[in-house]
C-alpha atoms as a PDB file:
ATOM      1  CA  MET A   1     188.903 271.025 227.337  1.00  0.00           C
ATOM      2  CA  LYS A   2     189.292 268.401 229.913  1.00  0.00           C
ATOM      3  CA  LEU A   3     192.488 266.014 229.358  1.00  0.00           C
ATOM      4  CA  SER A   4     191.846 262.651 230.856  1.00  0.00           C
ATOM      5  CA  THR A   5     194.120 260.632 232.851  1.00  0.00           C
ATOM      6  CA  LYS A   6     195.560 259.464 229.573  1.00  0.00           C
ATOM      7  CA  GLY A   7     197.004 262.726 228.416  1.00  0.00           C
ATOM      8  CA  ARG A   8     197.814 264.025 231.778  1.00  0.00           C
ATOM      9  CA  TYR A   9     199.808 260.270 233.119  1.00  0.00           C
ATOM     10  CA  GLY A  10     201.015 259.866 229.798  1.00  0.00           C
ATOM     11  CA  LEU A  11     203.094 263.015 229.711  1.00  0.00           C
ATOM     12  CA  ARG A  12     204.285 262.678 232.859  1.00  0.00           C
ATOM     13  CA  ALA A  13     205.758 259.085 232.602  1.00  0.00           C
ATOM     14  CA  LEU A  14     207.250 260.644 228.820  1.00  0.00           C
ATOM     15  CA  ILE A  15     208.781 263.165 230.559  1.00  0.00           C
ATOM     16  CA  ASP A  16     210.173 260.809 233.324  1.00  0.00           C
ATOM     17  CA  LEU A  17     211.275 258.289 230.289  1.00  0.00           C
ATOM     18  CA  ALA A  18     212.954 261.242 229.003  1.00  0.00           C
ATOM     19  CA  VAL A  19     214.726 262.089 232.245  1.00  0.00           C
ATOM     20  CA  HIS A  20     216.004 258.891 233.310  1.00  0.00           C
ATOM     21  CA  SER A  21     216.973 257.384 229.431  1.00  0.00           C
ATOM     22  CA  SER A  22     220.060 259.406 228.923  1.00  0.00           C
ATOM     23  CA  GLY A  23     222.156 257.812 226.547  1.00  0.00           C
ATOM     24  CA  GLY A  24     219.457 256.163 225.592  1.00  0.00           C
ATOM     25  CA  THR A  25     219.749 253.469 228.544  1.00  0.00           C
ATOM     26  CA  PRO A  26     215.805 251.637 228.535  1.00  0.00           C
ATOM     27  CA  VAL A  27     213.152 252.912 231.347  1.00  0.00           C
ATOM     28  CA  SER A  28     211.305 249.946 232.416  1.00  0.00           C
ATOM     29  CA  ILE A  29     207.458 250.390 233.510  1.00  0.00           C
ATOM     30  CA  THR A  30     208.125 249.565 236.826  1.00  0.00           C
ATOM     31  CA  ASN A  31     210.694 252.243 237.527  1.00  0.00           C
ATOM     32  CA  ILE A  32     208.398 254.924 235.991  1.00  0.00           C
ATOM     33  CA  SER A  33     205.446 253.296 238.163  1.00  0.00           C
ATOM     34  CA  ASP A  34     207.540 253.724 241.551  1.00  0.00           C
ATOM     35  CA  ARG A  35     208.685 257.196 240.404  1.00  0.00           C
ATOM     36  CA  GLN A  36     205.204 258.771 239.528  1.00  0.00           C
ATOM     37  CA  ASP A  37     203.277 256.591 241.613  1.00  0.00           C
ATOM     38  CA  LEU A  38     201.264 255.045 238.644  1.00  0.00           C
ATOM     39  CA  SER A  39     199.744 251.660 238.170  1.00  0.00           C
ATOM     40  CA  GLU A  40     202.403 249.968 235.591  1.00  0.00           C
ATOM     41  CA  ARG A  41     199.004 248.216 233.990  1.00  0.00           C
ATOM     42  CA  TYR A  42     197.848 251.696 232.864  1.00  0.00           C
ATOM     43  CA  LEU A  43     200.884 252.639 231.959  1.00  0.00           C
ATOM     44  CA  GLU A  44     201.739 249.352 229.867  1.00  0.00           C
ATOM     45  CA  GLN A  45     198.200 250.702 227.906  1.00  0.00           C
ATOM     46  CA  LEU A  46     199.904 254.213 227.306  1.00  0.00           C
ATOM     47  CA  MET A  47     203.120 253.087 226.549  1.00  0.00           C
ATOM     48  CA  ALA A  48     201.775 251.072 224.103  1.00  0.00           C
ATOM     49  CA  MET A  49     199.608 254.164 222.508  1.00  0.00           C
ATOM     50  CA  LEU A  50     202.725 255.993 222.678  1.00  0.00           C
ATOM     51  CA  LYS A  51     204.638 253.319 220.742  1.00  0.00           C
ATOM     52  CA  LYS A  52     201.679 253.067 218.195  1.00  0.00           C
ATOM     53  CA  ALA A  53     202.372 256.472 217.394  1.00  0.00           C
ATOM     54  CA  GLY A  54     206.415 256.508 217.019  1.00  0.00           C
ATOM     55  CA  ILE A  55     206.785 258.248 219.999  1.00  0.00           C
ATOM     56  CA  VAL A  56     208.589 255.493 222.003  1.00  0.00           C
ATOM     57  CA  ARG A  57     210.496 252.217 221.081  1.00  0.00           C
ATOM     58  CA  SER A  58     210.360 249.224 223.303  1.00  0.00           C
ATOM     59  CA  ILE A  59     213.767 247.192 224.223  1.00  0.00           C
ATOM     60  CA  ARG A  60     213.066 243.568 224.939  1.00  0.00           C
ATOM     61  CA  GLY A  61     214.916 241.404 227.262  1.00  0.00           C
ATOM     62  CA  ALA A  62     217.186 241.966 230.474  1.00  0.00           C
ATOM     63  CA  GLY A  63     217.615 245.567 231.094  1.00  0.00           C
ATOM     64  CA  GLY A  64     215.254 246.511 228.505  1.00  0.00           C
ATOM     65  CA  GLY A  65     212.339 249.100 228.445  1.00  0.00           C
ATOM     66  CA  TYR A  66     211.404 252.056 226.539  1.00  0.00           C
ATOM     67  CA  VAL A  67     213.311 254.548 224.933  1.00  0.00           C
ATOM     68  CA  LEU A  68     212.366 257.649 223.189  1.00  0.00           C
ATOM     69  CA  ALA A  69     211.869 256.864 219.609  1.00  0.00           C
ATOM     70  CA  ARG A  70     212.706 260.684 218.213  1.00  0.00           C
ATOM     71  CA  ASP A  71     215.089 263.307 220.161  1.00  0.00           C
ATOM     72  CA  ALA A  72     213.128 265.101 222.648  1.00  0.00           C
ATOM     73  CA  LYS A  73     213.265 268.554 220.916  1.00  0.00           C
ATOM     74  CA  GLU A  74     211.114 266.932 218.080  1.00  0.00           C
ATOM     75  CA  ILE A  75     208.250 265.894 220.236  1.00  0.00           C
ATOM     76  CA  SER A  76     205.501 268.198 220.935  1.00  0.00           C
ATOM     77  CA  VAL A  77     203.342 268.065 223.867  1.00  0.00           C
ATOM     78  CA  GLY A  78     200.912 268.234 221.308  1.00  0.00           C
ATOM     79  CA  ASP A  79     202.320 264.777 219.623  1.00  0.00           C
ATOM     80  CA  VAL A  80     201.631 263.385 223.022  1.00  0.00           C
ATOM     81  CA  LEU A  81     198.252 264.493 224.000  1.00  0.00           C
ATOM     82  CA  ARG A  82     197.153 263.458 220.462  1.00  0.00           C
ATOM     83  CA  ALA A  83     198.576 260.200 220.573  1.00  0.00           C
ATOM     84  CA  LEU A  84     196.486 259.424 223.822  1.00  0.00           C
ATOM     85  CA  GLU A  85     193.663 261.855 223.622  1.00  0.00           C
ATOM     86  CA  GLY A  86     193.007 261.766 219.835  1.00  0.00           C
ATOM     87  CA  LYS A  87     191.871 265.263 218.644  1.00  0.00           C
ATOM     88  CA  LEU A  88     192.618 268.191 220.971  1.00  0.00           C
ATOM     89  CA  ASP A  89     189.536 270.316 219.691  1.00  0.00           C
ATOM     90  CA  PRO A  90     187.230 271.387 222.387  1.00  0.00           C
ATOM     91  CA  VAL A  91     184.791 272.366 220.213  1.00  0.00           C
ATOM     92  CA  ASP A  92     182.931 270.132 217.420  1.00  0.00           C
ATOM     93  CA  CYS A  93     181.547 272.697 214.889  1.00  0.00           C
ATOM     94  CA  ALA A  94     180.040 271.231 211.636  1.00  0.00           C
ATOM     95  CA  GLY A  95     180.516 274.584 210.538  1.00  0.00           C
ATOM     96  CA  LEU A  96     184.361 274.301 210.443  1.00  0.00           C
ATOM     97  CA  ASP A  97     184.275 271.012 208.378  1.00  0.00           C
ATOM     98  CA  PRO A  98     184.060 271.463 204.809  1.00  0.00           C
ATOM     99  CA  ASP A  99     181.679 268.502 204.587  1.00  0.00           C
ATOM    100  CA  GLY A 100     179.897 269.481 207.726  1.00  0.00           C
ATOM    101  CA  ALA A 101     175.737 269.376 207.443  1.00  0.00           C
ATOM    102  CA  CYS A 102     175.635 272.716 209.204  1.00  0.00           C
ATOM    103  CA  ARG A 103     172.835 274.731 207.397  1.00  0.00           C
ATOM    104  CA  ALA A 104     173.967 277.893 209.196  1.00  0.00           C
ATOM    105  CA  ALA A 105     177.975 277.540 208.264  1.00  0.00           C
ATOM    106  CA  ASP A 106     177.316 280.400 205.638  1.00  0.00           C
ATOM    107  CA  SER A 107     175.763 282.595 208.044  1.00  0.00           C
ATOM    108  CA  CYS A 108     177.130 281.716 211.411  1.00  0.00           C
ATOM    109  CA  VAL A 109     179.503 283.583 212.727  1.00  0.00           C
ATOM    110  CA  THR A 110     180.474 282.028 216.069  1.00  0.00           C
ATOM    111  CA  LYS A 111     182.314 279.326 214.410  1.00  0.00           C
ATOM    112  CA  TYR A 112     185.079 281.643 214.322  1.00  0.00           C
ATOM    113  CA  VAL A 113     185.359 281.906 217.593  1.00  0.00           C
ATOM    114  CA  TRP A 114     185.377 278.088 217.868  1.00  0.00           C
ATOM    115  CA  LYS A 115     187.996 278.162 215.043  1.00  0.00           C
ATOM    116  CA  ARG A 116     190.473 280.598 217.044  1.00  0.00           C
ATOM    117  CA  ILE A 117     190.048 278.744 220.355  1.00  0.00           C
ATOM    118  CA  ASN A 118     190.770 275.148 218.536  1.00  0.00           C
ATOM    119  CA  GLU A 119     194.026 276.925 216.652  1.00  0.00           C
ATOM    120  CA  SER A 120     195.179 278.525 220.054  1.00  0.00           C
ATOM    121  CA  ILE A 121     194.866 275.465 221.728  1.00  0.00           C
ATOM    122  CA  ASN A 122     196.898 273.146 219.237  1.00  0.00           C
ATOM    123  CA  ARG A 123     199.541 275.757 218.646  1.00  0.00           C
ATOM    124  CA  THR A 124     200.236 276.220 222.228  1.00  0.00           C
ATOM    125  CA  VAL A 125     200.550 272.703 222.857  1.00  0.00           C
ATOM    126  CA  ASP A 126     202.854 272.039 219.541  1.00  0.00           C
ATOM    127  CA  GLU A 127     205.238 274.874 220.586  1.00  0.00           C
ATOM    128  CA  ILE A 128     206.007 272.888 224.077  1.00  0.00           C
ATOM    129  CA  ARG A 129     208.670 270.620 223.742  1.00  0.00           C
ATOM    130  CA  LEU A 130     209.583 267.248 225.444  1.00  0.00           C
ATOM    131  CA  ASP A 131     212.991 268.767 226.165  1.00  0.00           C
ATOM    132  CA  GLN A 132     211.596 271.740 227.376  1.00  0.00           C
ATOM    133  CA  LEU A 133     210.051 269.997 230.263  1.00  0.00           C
ATOM    134  CA  VAL A 134     212.882 267.565 230.793  1.00  0.00           C
ATOM    135  CA  GLU A 135     215.065 270.866 231.601  1.00  0.00           C
ATOM    136  CA  GLU A 136     212.056 272.198 233.676  1.00  0.00           C
ATOM    137  CA  SER A 137     211.875 268.739 235.491  1.00  0.00           C
ATOM    138  CA  ARG A 138     215.747 268.618 236.108  1.00  0.00           C
ATOM    139  CA  LYS A 139     215.425 272.556 237.810  1.00  0.00           C
ATOM    140  CA  LYS A 140     212.630 271.560 240.211  1.00  0.00           C
ATOM    141  CA  ASN A 141     214.163 267.816 241.065  1.00  0.00           C
ATOM    142  CA  PRO A 142     217.810 268.052 241.203  1.00  0.00           C
ATOM    143  CA  GLU A 143     219.431 264.541 241.447  1.00  0.00           C
END
């Protein structure tokens, strides 16, 4: 499985947002862009996807920007990556889909390997929470 820049940059931007929006203070795209050295236009696209997924909220007007829509401990890395990348399963196996058109599904044993790999990746990203990454960021980058 290889994540695109959407997933990688989006997660970085969200960690930055969570670190710098303490007390519900909105964080501007410009500030995230400057700190993370990412394109503002690209960040706007990523934030729109995260907003649609209910992960961030936008606040308009002077001093506006983005804030988390939920508490950081309620947002998993899996939530973020799925919002930006879609399904995270590295293997698409028709034998795992009940409606799949795999003729060998009943006798194929490799589908159990793919199923375990898919489950393992999803479980791992769902166990890591944004608040944990914020804490790690603060340890590595004390202000």
